[in-house]
């Protein structure tokens, strides 16, 4: 197979006979640009040779996607073109003070920014006209290039018409401009953390109950990673940090249906478990601990409520305690390892050994990722996970912890935030229609308080039904609420949410997109939302903006200035909003009272860094009057730890760590030492194994209900549903369980267009070898995978590394659905149906499918497919 670099050259050569001035960088050999001047035919070889001879400059470059990391990225810019990238080299690398090194995706960022498939100009679907215009052609129509003026007039015209004719609630979207224009119908839910947020908040009183900081992980004797694959989904330093803990003596156990790269790299032991059945496994572990008296009874009695009938929260039925449920005292079903094994597929002896090991090895870190909670009624997994973790008493101590990990924390899975960016100074813009649904502009992470007396909008996984049927589920017992959605507004304030691709049921989504009057997006490439839109506006990437601070790593912030001038006709969202505001009769200066440059400056000026005492924070940047003058901003001189311009040149500020410093953190230490003096904010003041508040809150969303303690109830489309008859174990129409794993090729759907990454990480469909052979399938066959919701074709990989009965696809491929309804790209959401669950979490990892050999022409590798180059 051609190596990565060789192949990369092929990609450039395979392109059209011309290369735009800015696209040639893809080969690493050919690249030139004249910022903002559009498309020009050039001879790439000569251009490349010319550029390679010129002196350039290394500029810190944002790596801004929702990728599971935060790292340092630098771009080598020659004449406005990025011809190389590198990562952190600001200090020598060491385990205590590691460099913030980037991954293969971040280092491929220039292929995205300078790709031939960048959206270059405003464009309109040929047959679209205000009001709709051949709506069924969305996704198949031709594109025509239009001027910015025409685009803005059309967009403002439709926005105005729909507001006037149908009202603001007929607009689906969320942006600063929309909030100033009277608001729009908002959505809430949890596309990322599955069911984790609400159980954690209700049971611990903390929205984010963290882990101890990474240096403390070296004190652990045992680390359990439940449904976690850091070697793929926490790129950057986490796997390196886990290796340091391992070197210091920690044993690592991973619970996963798949022998993942993390199992291979890190684990001493792998516990297989069928997807969506983890609750059964955890209950059986509890059973083994209880019947062998292995639980930390002192901790349970002092720090929790609900474990047994003698420690129930006020007002609760004593029969509703966890211990009696596990023993089967009232329901007659003891949750034995044998009972669980039939469901989760884990050997009973393995369950017993695992239970004993976690109960007797101290200190232990017991942590889960989000994947097992991305299941139908996933709250039950979270309840069971916290309960079993607490039964071991590993809370509030060094080398211990029971929590879900924050995947975005590159440096570690926990700890204090040691350096923080300041605010931009831009005043918040509330949606006047839904003033209390305000967490983040991004639908996938927006929380709604379901008991709010003010209406909350809808769960985002109900969007397509709401568009198609005109109603959605109201929170707080409101029943069905009518709606008439006419406009899908995706001119996003920043970036994010390719939701047609990334939330469940792409087929239903396409129908919904084809029903409304108007779909508008701004985008950098023709991602799925844009492919099915009417007007697409060319957006600048973060490299072409005035600068941004990226956070998400507790030990570092990334301060990245503009790298290159906007390419082609790309514009910032702020520019688009301002131009639209003028056409809508709004005052642009009221919407954006401060400039982007000033916002960047403010967030640097307000940045804070922890002091050596580990408690107080001080100013990060030293700023002089001269700096303020040179930057052309408003501000005051200040004294900090690093000069403003040095910070921007370096691109990263990282707090140096040593094992003896005072910057660490032991989550929950005060509470565990003296629960009465330091109560939690839960109703009982303790950790709640029986949590009525959780049960009530979930019920108030109006989707599904759960009891106040962890119970196993077979999920919709779970393992049980793969059988026509459970007793005789006769398999049904959809005999396999599908998991949709976060994949190395990309960050969700972002980077999926990059051929080099396509080649490095093929989008194969993975199944157990014996399962495949029983169906007469061979490695490399093209297979048809079908669920009740859609069909995909993909090349097959057979392996003993996958549990029998389980199959997997990496999530995020760009759906390519043909007229027969087959998605040849293998977007997981073509297969995963939109199902309403709990707090609006999407139950992706409880999905069932069937698999057969595909009879059509075998698939070409997708790195050889034509890119979505429009102009
Ligand atoms: N490369 C890459 N990294 C990413 C991302 C990306 O798109 N690409 N996305 C980032 C984001 S936003 C997030 S939220 C995180 C998500 O990170 P995670 O929540 O960890 O998600 P996954 O990687 O899908 O799953 C982790 C492991 O869980 C297993 N698994 C799946 N279902 C189950 C189950 O029901 N039970 C058990 N026990 N295991 C199960 C899978 O086999 C997989 O090995 O990743 C982040 N990191
Ligand atoms: N089946 C299944 N589906 C899943 C998951 C799963 O495990 N299984 N995981 C889920 C998770 S955890 C998450 S967090 C979501 C993430 O899903 P999304 O939030 O949709 O993330 P991306 O796919 O990265 O989409 C980012 C979008 O922003 C655009 N974009 C990128 N940069 C810029 C920019 O600078 N400006 C503008 N205007 N646009 C930009 C991209 O083209 C793309 O359309 O996916 C979820 N979907
Ligand atoms: S982990 Fe994320 S931030 Fe780090 S280099 Fe990769 S894509 Fe960029
Ligand atoms: Mo996520």
mmCIF file of N, CA and C in Angstrom, residues 274-363:
data_model
loop_
_atom_site.group_PDB
_atom_site.id
_atom_site.type_symbol
_atom_site.label_atom_id
_atom_site.label_comp_id
_atom_site.label_asym_id
_atom_site.label_seq_id
_atom_site.Cartn_x
_atom_site.Cartn_y
_atom_site.Cartn_z
ATOM 1 N N UNK A 274 -22.048 -6.837 26.228
ATOM 2 C CA UNK A 274 -22.866 -6.421 25.083
ATOM 3 C C UNK A 274 -23.322 -4.968 25.264
ATOM 4 N N UNK A 275 -23.445 -4.237 24.161
ATOM 5 C CA UNK A 275 -23.888 -2.843 24.282
ATOM 6 C C UNK A 275 -25.271 -2.747 24.931
ATOM 7 N N UNK A 276 -25.439 -1.709 25.714
ATOM 8 C CA UNK A 276 -26.753 -1.448 26.319
ATOM 9 C C UNK A 276 -27.132 -2.420 27.414
ATOM 10 N N UNK A 277 -26.206 -3.319 27.803
ATOM 11 C CA UNK A 277 -26.528 -4.284 28.864
ATOM 12 C C UNK A 277 -25.632 -4.084 30.087
ATOM 13 N N UNK A 278 -24.868 -3.012 30.109
ATOM 14 C CA UNK A 278 -23.910 -2.766 31.199
ATOM 15 C C UNK A 278 -24.595 -2.734 32.559
ATOM 16 N N UNK A 279 -25.850 -2.255 32.583
ATOM 17 C CA UNK A 279 -26.571 -2.163 33.860
ATOM 18 C C UNK A 279 -26.721 -3.558 34.471
ATOM 19 N N UNK A 280 -27.021 -4.548 33.629
ATOM 20 C CA UNK A 280 -27.151 -5.917 34.142
ATOM 21 C C UNK A 280 -25.815 -6.383 34.726
ATOM 22 N N UNK A 281 -24.744 -6.116 34.015
ATOM 23 C CA UNK A 281 -23.412 -6.507 34.497
ATOM 24 C C UNK A 281 -23.108 -5.840 35.856
ATOM 25 N N UNK A 282 -23.400 -4.552 35.948
ATOM 26 C CA UNK A 282 -23.129 -3.817 37.195
ATOM 27 C C UNK A 282 -23.979 -4.351 38.347
ATOM 28 N N UNK A 283 -25.239 -4.672 38.072
ATOM 29 C CA UNK A 283 -26.105 -5.198 39.142
ATOM 30 C C UNK A 283 -25.563 -6.532 39.654
ATOM 31 N N UNK A 284 -25.056 -7.359 38.736
ATOM 32 C CA UNK A 284 -24.501 -8.649 39.156
ATOM 33 C C UNK A 284 -23.227 -8.455 39.972
ATOM 34 N N UNK A 285 -22.458 -7.430 39.628
ATOM 35 C CA UNK A 285 -21.270 -7.130 40.435
ATOM 36 C C UNK A 285 -21.703 -6.713 41.841
ATOM 37 N N UNK A 286 -22.768 -5.917 41.901
ATOM 38 C CA UNK A 286 -23.298 -5.499 43.205
ATOM 39 C C UNK A 286 -23.759 -6.728 43.983
ATOM 40 N N UNK A 287 -24.411 -7.655 43.279
ATOM 41 C CA UNK A 287 -24.905 -8.878 43.933
ATOM 42 C C UNK A 287 -23.736 -9.645 44.566
ATOM 43 N N UNK A 288 -22.666 -9.795 43.789
ATOM 44 C CA UNK A 288 -21.514 -10.547 44.303
ATOM 45 C C UNK A 288 -20.880 -9.819 45.490
ATOM 46 N N UNK A 289 -20.827 -8.525 45.418
ATOM 47 C CA UNK A 289 -20.255 -7.761 46.539
ATOM 48 C C UNK A 289 -21.135 -7.889 47.781
ATOM 49 N N UNK A 290 -22.450 -7.757 47.600
ATOM 50 C CA UNK A 290 -23.359 -7.805 48.756
ATOM 51 C C UNK A 290 -23.327 -9.203 49.393
ATOM 52 N N UNK A 291 -23.430 -10.233 48.550
ATOM 53 C CA UNK A 291 -23.515 -11.586 49.112
ATOM 54 C C UNK A 291 -22.184 -12.045 49.714
ATOM 55 N N UNK A 292 -21.108 -11.361 49.398
ATOM 56 C CA UNK A 292 -19.812 -11.695 50.013
ATOM 57 C C UNK A 292 -19.341 -10.608 50.970
ATOM 58 N N UNK A 293 -20.266 -9.685 51.271
ATOM 59 C CA UNK A 293 -19.986 -8.586 52.192
ATOM 60 C C UNK A 293 -18.700 -7.826 51.833
ATOM 61 N N UNK A 294 -18.577 -7.498 50.558
ATOM 62 C CA UNK A 294 -17.360 -6.819 50.086
ATOM 63 C C UNK A 294 -17.546 -5.311 49.987
ATOM 64 N N UNK A 295 -18.769 -4.819 50.154
ATOM 65 C CA UNK A 295 -18.987 -3.378 49.977
ATOM 66 C C UNK A 295 -18.414 -2.589 51.155
ATOM 67 N N UNK A 296 -18.101 -1.325 50.907
ATOM 68 C CA UNK A 296 -17.569 -0.444 51.957
ATOM 69 C C UNK A 296 -18.770 0.128 52.723
ATOM 70 N N UNK A 297 -19.228 -0.640 53.723
ATOM 71 C CA UNK A 297 -20.465 -0.287 54.414
ATOM 72 C C UNK A 297 -20.331 1.040 55.166
ATOM 73 N N UNK A 298 -19.174 1.290 55.714
ATOM 74 C CA UNK A 298 -18.983 2.540 56.463
ATOM 75 C C UNK A 298 -19.171 3.740 55.540
ATOM 76 N N UNK A 299 -18.559 3.664 54.360
ATOM 77 C CA UNK A 299 -18.721 4.762 53.403
ATOM 78 C C UNK A 299 -20.184 4.904 53.000
ATOM 79 N N UNK A 300 -20.828 3.797 52.691
ATOM 80 C CA UNK A 300 -22.232 3.851 52.257
ATOM 81 C C UNK A 300 -23.106 4.475 53.351
ATOM 82 N N UNK A 301 -22.881 4.079 54.595
ATOM 83 C CA UNK A 301 -23.706 4.590 55.690
ATOM 84 C C UNK A 301 -23.467 6.079 55.937
ATOM 85 N N UNK A 302 -22.220 6.491 55.822
ATOM 86 C CA UNK A 302 -21.901 7.890 56.141
ATOM 87 C C UNK A 302 -22.232 8.844 54.997
ATOM 88 N N UNK A 303 -21.989 8.387 53.770
ATOM 89 C CA UNK A 303 -21.952 9.339 52.654
ATOM 90 C C UNK A 303 -23.059 9.167 51.614
ATOM 91 N N UNK A 304 -23.884 8.125 51.729
ATOM 92 C CA UNK A 304 -24.905 7.915 50.693
ATOM 93 C C UNK A 304 -26.276 7.673 51.328
ATOM 94 N N UNK A 305 -27.296 7.789 50.513
ATOM 95 C CA UNK A 305 -28.644 7.363 50.936
ATOM 96 C C UNK A 305 -29.195 6.401 49.888
ATOM 97 N N UNK A 306 -30.002 5.449 50.351
ATOM 98 C CA UNK A 306 -30.723 4.580 49.421
ATOM 99 C C UNK A 306 -30.116 3.214 49.216
ATOM 100 N N UNK A 307 -28.963 2.934 49.848
ATOM 101 C CA UNK A 307 -28.358 1.625 49.599
ATOM 102 C C UNK A 307 -29.199 0.518 50.239
ATOM 103 N N UNK A 308 -29.536 0.701 51.514
ATOM 104 C CA UNK A 308 -30.363 -0.340 52.157
ATOM 105 C C UNK A 308 -31.523 0.311 52.900
ATOM 106 N N UNK A 309 -32.421 -0.531 53.418
ATOM 107 C CA UNK A 309 -33.680 0.001 53.965
ATOM 108 C C UNK A 309 -33.461 0.907 55.182
ATOM 109 N N UNK A 310 -32.325 0.742 55.833
ATOM 110 C CA UNK A 310 -32.052 1.573 57.011
ATOM 111 C C UNK A 310 -31.448 2.930 56.676
ATOM 112 N N UNK A 311 -31.145 3.167 55.424
ATOM 113 C CA UNK A 311 -30.512 4.442 55.048
ATOM 114 C C UNK A 311 -31.240 5.063 53.858
ATOM 115 N N UNK A 312 -32.548 5.186 54.020
ATOM 116 C CA UNK A 312 -33.325 5.742 52.908
ATOM 117 C C UNK A 312 -33.497 7.248 53.084
ATOM 118 N N UNK A 313 -33.617 7.983 51.984
ATOM 119 C CA UNK A 313 -33.877 9.417 52.117
ATOM 120 C C UNK A 313 -35.289 9.636 52.672
ATOM 121 N N UNK A 314 -35.478 10.787 53.243
ATOM 122 C CA UNK A 314 -36.762 11.124 53.850
ATOM 123 C C UNK A 314 -37.907 10.949 52.850
ATOM 124 N N UNK A 315 -38.962 10.302 53.289
ATOM 125 C CA UNK A 315 -40.155 10.200 52.452
ATOM 126 C C UNK A 315 -40.146 9.041 51.480
ATOM 127 N N UNK A 316 -39.004 8.327 51.352
ATOM 128 C CA UNK A 316 -38.948 7.243 50.363
ATOM 129 C C UNK A 316 -39.483 5.942 50.956
ATOM 130 N N UNK A 317 -40.042 5.102 50.114
ATOM 131 C CA UNK A 317 -40.532 3.791 50.527
ATOM 132 C C UNK A 317 -39.327 2.906 50.845
ATOM 133 N N UNK A 318 -39.227 2.380 52.090
ATOM 134 C CA UNK A 318 -38.040 1.583 52.450
ATOM 135 C C UNK A 318 -37.847 0.368 51.544
ATOM 136 N N UNK A 319 -38.940 -0.115 50.948
ATOM 137 C CA UNK A 319 -38.809 -1.275 50.045
ATOM 138 C C UNK A 319 -38.064 -0.915 48.758
ATOM 139 N N UNK A 320 -37.992 0.349 48.479
ATOM 140 C CA UNK A 320 -37.344 0.815 47.233
ATOM 141 C C UNK A 320 -35.840 0.966 47.405
ATOM 142 N N UNK A 321 -35.231 0.159 48.270
ATOM 143 C CA UNK A 321 -33.781 0.320 48.431
ATOM 144 C C UNK A 321 -33.033 -0.557 47.437
ATOM 145 N N UNK A 322 -31.794 -0.159 47.163
ATOM 146 C CA UNK A 322 -31.004 -0.818 46.115
ATOM 147 C C UNK A 322 -30.659 -2.259 46.480
ATOM 148 N N UNK A 323 -30.254 -2.476 47.718
ATOM 149 C CA UNK A 323 -29.794 -3.804 48.137
ATOM 150 C C UNK A 323 -30.898 -4.847 47.945
ATOM 151 N N UNK A 324 -32.100 -4.509 48.359
ATOM 152 C CA UNK A 324 -33.190 -5.479 48.219
ATOM 153 C C UNK A 324 -33.566 -5.705 46.753
ATOM 154 N N UNK A 325 -33.411 -4.677 45.937
ATOM 155 C CA UNK A 325 -33.661 -4.889 44.502
ATOM 156 C C UNK A 325 -32.636 -5.877 43.943
ATOM 157 N N UNK A 326 -31.366 -5.690 44.314
ATOM 158 C CA UNK A 326 -30.303 -6.566 43.800
ATOM 159 C C UNK A 326 -30.513 -8.006 44.281
ATOM 160 N N UNK A 327 -30.898 -8.141 45.554
ATOM 161 C CA UNK A 327 -31.094 -9.489 46.103
ATOM 162 C C UNK A 327 -32.397 -10.123 45.611
ATOM 163 N N UNK A 328 -33.271 -9.320 45.041
ATOM 164 C CA UNK A 328 -34.553 -9.848 44.547
ATOM 165 C C UNK A 328 -35.556 -10.083 45.659
ATOM 166 N N UNK A 329 -35.391 -9.388 46.783
ATOM 167 C CA UNK A 329 -36.255 -9.595 47.953
ATOM 168 C C UNK A 329 -37.735 -9.427 47.599
ATOM 169 N N UNK A 330 -38.048 -8.410 46.821
ATOM 170 C CA UNK A 330 -39.473 -8.151 46.543
ATOM 171 C C UNK A 330 -39.901 -8.565 45.143
ATOM 172 N N UNK A 331 -38.990 -8.548 44.181
ATOM 173 C CA UNK A 331 -39.415 -8.927 42.817
ATOM 174 C C UNK A 331 -39.098 -10.384 42.491
ATOM 175 N N UNK A 332 -38.478 -11.088 43.428
ATOM 176 C CA UNK A 332 -38.219 -12.520 43.228
ATOM 177 C C UNK A 332 -37.117 -12.814 42.208
ATOM 178 N N UNK A 333 -36.397 -11.776 41.764
ATOM 179 C CA UNK A 333 -35.328 -12.005 40.778
ATOM 180 C C UNK A 333 -33.981 -11.564 41.343
ATOM 181 N N UNK A 334 -33.227 -12.481 41.956
ATOM 182 C CA UNK A 334 -31.893 -12.075 42.418
ATOM 183 C C UNK A 334 -31.025 -11.767 41.195
ATOM 184 N N UNK A 335 -30.276 -10.666 41.246
ATOM 185 C CA UNK A 335 -29.513 -10.225 40.065
ATOM 186 C C UNK A 335 -28.133 -10.895 40.094
ATOM 187 N N UNK A 336 -28.148 -12.204 40.010
ATOM 188 C CA UNK A 336 -26.917 -12.997 40.122
ATOM 189 C C UNK A 336 -26.061 -12.845 38.866
ATOM 190 N N UNK A 337 -24.775 -13.207 38.969
ATOM 191 C CA UNK A 337 -23.926 -13.191 37.772
ATOM 192 C C UNK A 337 -24.499 -14.077 36.662
ATOM 193 N N UNK A 338 -25.140 -15.173 37.033
ATOM 194 C CA UNK A 338 -25.719 -16.058 36.008
ATOM 195 C C UNK A 338 -26.892 -15.349 35.323
ATOM 196 N N UNK A 339 -27.718 -14.671 36.139
ATOM 197 C CA UNK A 339 -28.838 -13.887 35.567
ATOM 198 C C UNK A 339 -28.288 -12.858 34.579
ATOM 199 N N UNK A 340 -27.243 -12.144 34.983
ATOM 200 C CA UNK A 340 -26.703 -11.077 34.134
ATOM 201 C C UNK A 340 -26.051 -11.641 32.877
ATOM 202 N N UNK A 341 -25.362 -12.752 33.039
ATOM 203 C CA UNK A 341 -24.570 -13.284 31.933
ATOM 204 C C UNK A 341 -25.429 -13.575 30.704
ATOM 205 N N UNK A 342 -26.647 -14.048 30.936
ATOM 206 C CA UNK A 342 -27.534 -14.331 29.806
ATOM 207 C C UNK A 342 -27.806 -13.041 29.009
ATOM 208 N N UNK A 343 -27.789 -11.916 29.698
ATOM 209 C CA UNK A 343 -28.085 -10.628 29.054
ATOM 210 C C UNK A 343 -26.808 -9.989 28.499
ATOM 211 N N UNK A 344 -25.794 -9.844 29.342
ATOM 212 C CA UNK A 344 -24.631 -9.040 28.925
ATOM 213 C C UNK A 344 -23.556 -9.868 28.228
ATOM 214 N N UNK A 345 -23.651 -11.199 28.332
ATOM 215 C CA UNK A 345 -22.707 -12.048 27.611
ATOM 216 C C UNK A 345 -21.367 -12.223 28.315
ATOM 217 N N UNK A 346 -21.221 -11.674 29.503
ATOM 218 C CA UNK A 346 -19.958 -11.789 30.239
ATOM 219 C C UNK A 346 -19.999 -13.069 31.072
ATOM 220 N N UNK A 347 -18.925 -13.799 31.071
ATOM 221 C CA UNK A 347 -18.864 -15.053 31.815
ATOM 222 C C UNK A 347 -19.110 -14.806 33.316
ATOM 223 N N UNK A 348 -19.961 -15.630 33.978
ATOM 224 C CA UNK A 348 -20.275 -15.377 35.403
ATOM 225 C C UNK A 348 -19.034 -15.338 36.294
ATOM 226 N N UNK A 349 -18.069 -16.211 36.022
ATOM 227 C CA UNK A 349 -16.871 -16.208 36.873
ATOM 228 C C UNK A 349 -16.084 -14.902 36.697
ATOM 229 N N UNK A 350 -16.049 -14.424 35.449
ATOM 230 C CA UNK A 350 -15.363 -13.157 35.165
ATOM 231 C C UNK A 350 -16.051 -12.010 35.928
ATOM 232 N N UNK A 351 -17.391 -12.068 35.979
ATOM 233 C CA UNK A 351 -18.146 -11.029 36.707
ATOM 234 C C UNK A 351 -17.770 -11.057 38.194
ATOM 235 N N UNK A 352 -17.715 -12.258 38.750
ATOM 236 C CA UNK A 352 -17.399 -12.388 40.192
ATOM 237 C C UNK A 352 -15.980 -11.893 40.480
ATOM 238 N N UNK A 353 -15.039 -12.301 39.632
ATOM 239 C CA UNK A 353 -13.642 -11.885 39.847
ATOM 240 C C UNK A 353 -13.498 -10.366 39.720
ATOM 241 N N UNK A 354 -14.194 -9.830 38.735
ATOM 242 C CA UNK A 354 -14.135 -8.387 38.499
ATOM 243 C C UNK A 354 -14.734 -7.645 39.706
ATOM 244 N N UNK A 355 -15.856 -8.128 40.209
ATOM 245 C CA UNK A 355 -16.507 -7.493 41.369
ATOM 246 C C UNK A 355 -15.569 -7.516 42.572
ATOM 247 N N UNK A 356 -14.932 -8.667 42.784
ATOM 248 C CA UNK A 356 -14.036 -8.793 43.933
ATOM 249 C C UNK A 356 -12.838 -7.853 43.764
ATOM 250 N N UNK A 357 -12.349 -7.796 42.550
ATOM 251 C CA UNK A 357 -11.163 -6.969 42.304
ATOM 252 C C UNK A 357 -11.455 -5.486 42.554
ATOM 253 N N UNK A 358 -12.596 -5.005 42.095
ATOM 254 C CA UNK A 358 -12.863 -3.566 42.324
ATOM 255 C C UNK A 358 -13.194 -3.288 43.793
ATOM 256 N N UNK A 359 -13.748 -4.286 44.479
ATOM 257 C CA UNK A 359 -14.110 -4.056 45.885
ATOM 258 C C UNK A 359 -12.896 -4.119 46.803
ATOM 259 N N UNK A 360 -11.869 -4.833 46.386
ATOM 260 C CA UNK A 360 -10.758 -5.070 47.319
ATOM 261 C C UNK A 360 -9.458 -4.354 46.940
ATOM 262 N N UNK A 361 -9.405 -3.780 45.742
ATOM 263 C CA UNK A 361 -8.166 -3.087 45.361
ATOM 264 C C UNK A 361 -8.342 -1.599 45.649
ATOM 265 N N UNK A 362 -7.551 -1.061 46.531
ATOM 266 C CA UNK A 362 -7.695 0.360 46.887
ATOM 267 C C UNK A 362 -6.348 1.046 46.837
ATOM 268 N N UNK A 363 -6.263 2.263 46.375
ATOM 269 C CA UNK A 363 -7.360 3.034 45.808
ATOM 270 C C UNK A 363 -7.599 2.668 44.343
#
